[in-house]
Amino acid sequence: MRTLLVTGPGGSGRTTVAAATALDAARDGRRVLLLTADPTPGLPAGPDPAPGSGPASGPGPDPTPGFPAATGAPPTPAGLTVRRLDPAAHFRRELLALQAHAGPALDLLGAAPLDDDELTPLPGSAPFTYLAALRDAARQEWDLVVADLPALPDAVALLALPEQLRRYLRRLLPPERRAARALRPMLAQLAGVPMPPDGLYEAAARKDADLAAVTDLLATPATGVRLVVEPGPAAAGALRTARAGLALHRLPLDAVVANRLLPAASPDPWLADLADRQRAHLKELYEAGAPVREVPHLGRDPRTPADLALLGPLAPDPDTYQADAAAPAPPWPVEDLRATEGALVWRVPLPGAAKSDLGLVRRGDELALTVGPFRRLVPLPSALRRCTVTGAALRDGELRVRFAPDPGLWPRTP
């Protein structure tokens, strides 16, 4: 299964590009799932739309001179499923389930339970809806999953959640504590307070399995991120931010979609000048080294599947991503320079990162890396756990962290 995670700055048109990508792949005969929290132009949304249930595609509105015109297209393919995410409903289900598992503790505190009809979603609850949808997608049979994610940098923070939440669960409810459940009655008497119920550990184990499914999905080489930008003054900065954040979490950038490109030749001087400036910013995207896909401006907002078809071929090539899936990304390498410099160097690729945005803190057997608004706790390779950090430098998009072997922990050579 191939997974495309689509994001970009607010207003860049990422939902439209995600819908056009899914539709393009479905018309090639693939089974495609589109996940989105926003309305999609002309595509039916639901748990499982009936084949061909989308609105018939006919000619669009009168075209603007110089822009593409819709000429009609087949109805929505049977292989396309559009699922509209509902963060409010998901929040209510999850909170009520948590309340049920924590019932004994809440009863002890004399708390009054919350009812379904009085719950409203809290800020920050929407990312968990995306994680649940990706978990479900990973357990089903699809050729392609296209996820319309929130805007940057919220999308990168969302993709980092599974790893972070699994870490929190292991710290707060260590699985090995369940082995002592036979001793809980005695421990409860000694402590004078009730011990956590076994159901709480079972719920934590289920959540860990759910998060592991999403983590595995994100870690597979068949998963990539597409960044949608409208070529302009902020496009190159958005690309740098995205590349740095994705590299920190080892997520590959599949492509940069340059959206709403104006016609290169126009008799209108104002439009021609605007197109020239747009092309100059497009050149910056190409020079950044990431694959670029160009999407034309239609002169109107896309409203039908016929409009989406005009945005060009956007579906990933199956042969390309199958080849990529056979070559997983290697771990960050450790260079042994003990013979010449008395140090080990951990090389961390961070394209797009700036020196002023970097932070580095050693915490036990982990390294806390900060790149701009993004932060990750990374386990150290076993060899580096017996070393101390002596310095770091950012060169050519690569962070090089130097470690000196600790004489008290490093094995001595005869």
Phi, psi and omega in degrees: 000136176260137179235127176245124179254114188256127178214181180162173177300155178301134180084006182279349180092027184294324179295317178296317179295320178298317179295318180295323178296313180297317181295319180298317180292321180294327179288345173274002178094011180269153175275116191235137174244126175251121178254126181205150175258001183241157176299142179251142186295108172074009181251133180288137180247142179170179181294326181197081184296144180294149180304132177069018183278356179288162179298142180299142183265115177238187179300141180279192178294168180305128183289151173280135180306133180091352180250157182296150178245139178287130182248010182097147181208162180298160175300172180304128183298151180293336183280358183260127174241127179249122179246116178273118183282143181237089182301326181294314180294320179295319179299317180296316180299314184293319182292320178294324177293317177297320179298321179293319180291327181267014184309310181302317180293321179293322177297320180298325181275355182072027183281145176270125183294152178273145177260157183303316187285356178253003183269134172233145185295144177269153175303136181092000182275341184299320180304329180292333175294318177297317181298318179296320179293320177293323176300312180297320180295323181293339182262008181239175184258104176228150171277325182212133172245125177247118181250118177276099186273168174296178181286161173293149353272009181299328181295318179294319177298322178297315182292338177276347185301314184305315179296318181294316182293323177296323177297316180296317181298317181294329179282319185277325180227075181302131182302328183293341179294338180294336181296340182263020185294334178293337181268358186298318178303317179292318179295324178296321178293319181292319183278336180080008177225152179294145178276157178303133180293154181298330179299332179292320178291324177295319177295321178295322178295321178294318179296321179296320178295321178297315180293325178296324179297319179289320178300316179296321178298317181289332184277341182291143179295347178278005177252132179217165181246134174250130180257121179260123178224153171260116184309119182189187183301331185265356187294313182296322177295320177297322179294317179298315179299315181296315183296319180294314180295319180292320179296323179300323181260014175057044177250125184283143174272110183291313182191161171253123179262112177275104190265154175058049178283129180282155178302136184292326181243122180218139177288347179277116183301321181296315180292323179296319179294319178296320179294322179297316179295322178296319180294328177296319177289329176297322178300323178298323179294318178296320182291340178289344175096352180276149175300136183240133173244129183265133180236126185283155170279132182273353185079006181196167174283131177299132183235343186226165173302328177297321176296317180298326180295335181285347183283000172097169177292117182240346182293141177292149178286121182302320181296323181294311185284337174291323176294320179296323183295337180278354183232080181297152181296133180288158176293162176298125188283152173247120182263126182270106178244026182296324183293326185256324185236359180066031184213159168251139183240121176266120185258114185246109179293123178223066179298139180089350182283147176248145183302321183292343182263001186268144173221145186214121180223129175275129179226095182062236179266021180230159176239124177270110181256130177240128177230101183060236181275002186251145180217141180214139172266117186248125175296137178284144170302152187304321182296325184280346178291341179259025182230168174244147179285129181244351179168170179205151179210146177252119182222127175051046177073019180227128176271126181245111182258125183265137179233137175253131179301135176279116184302330181285342182246338184279136180297139180277142177265140181292000000 
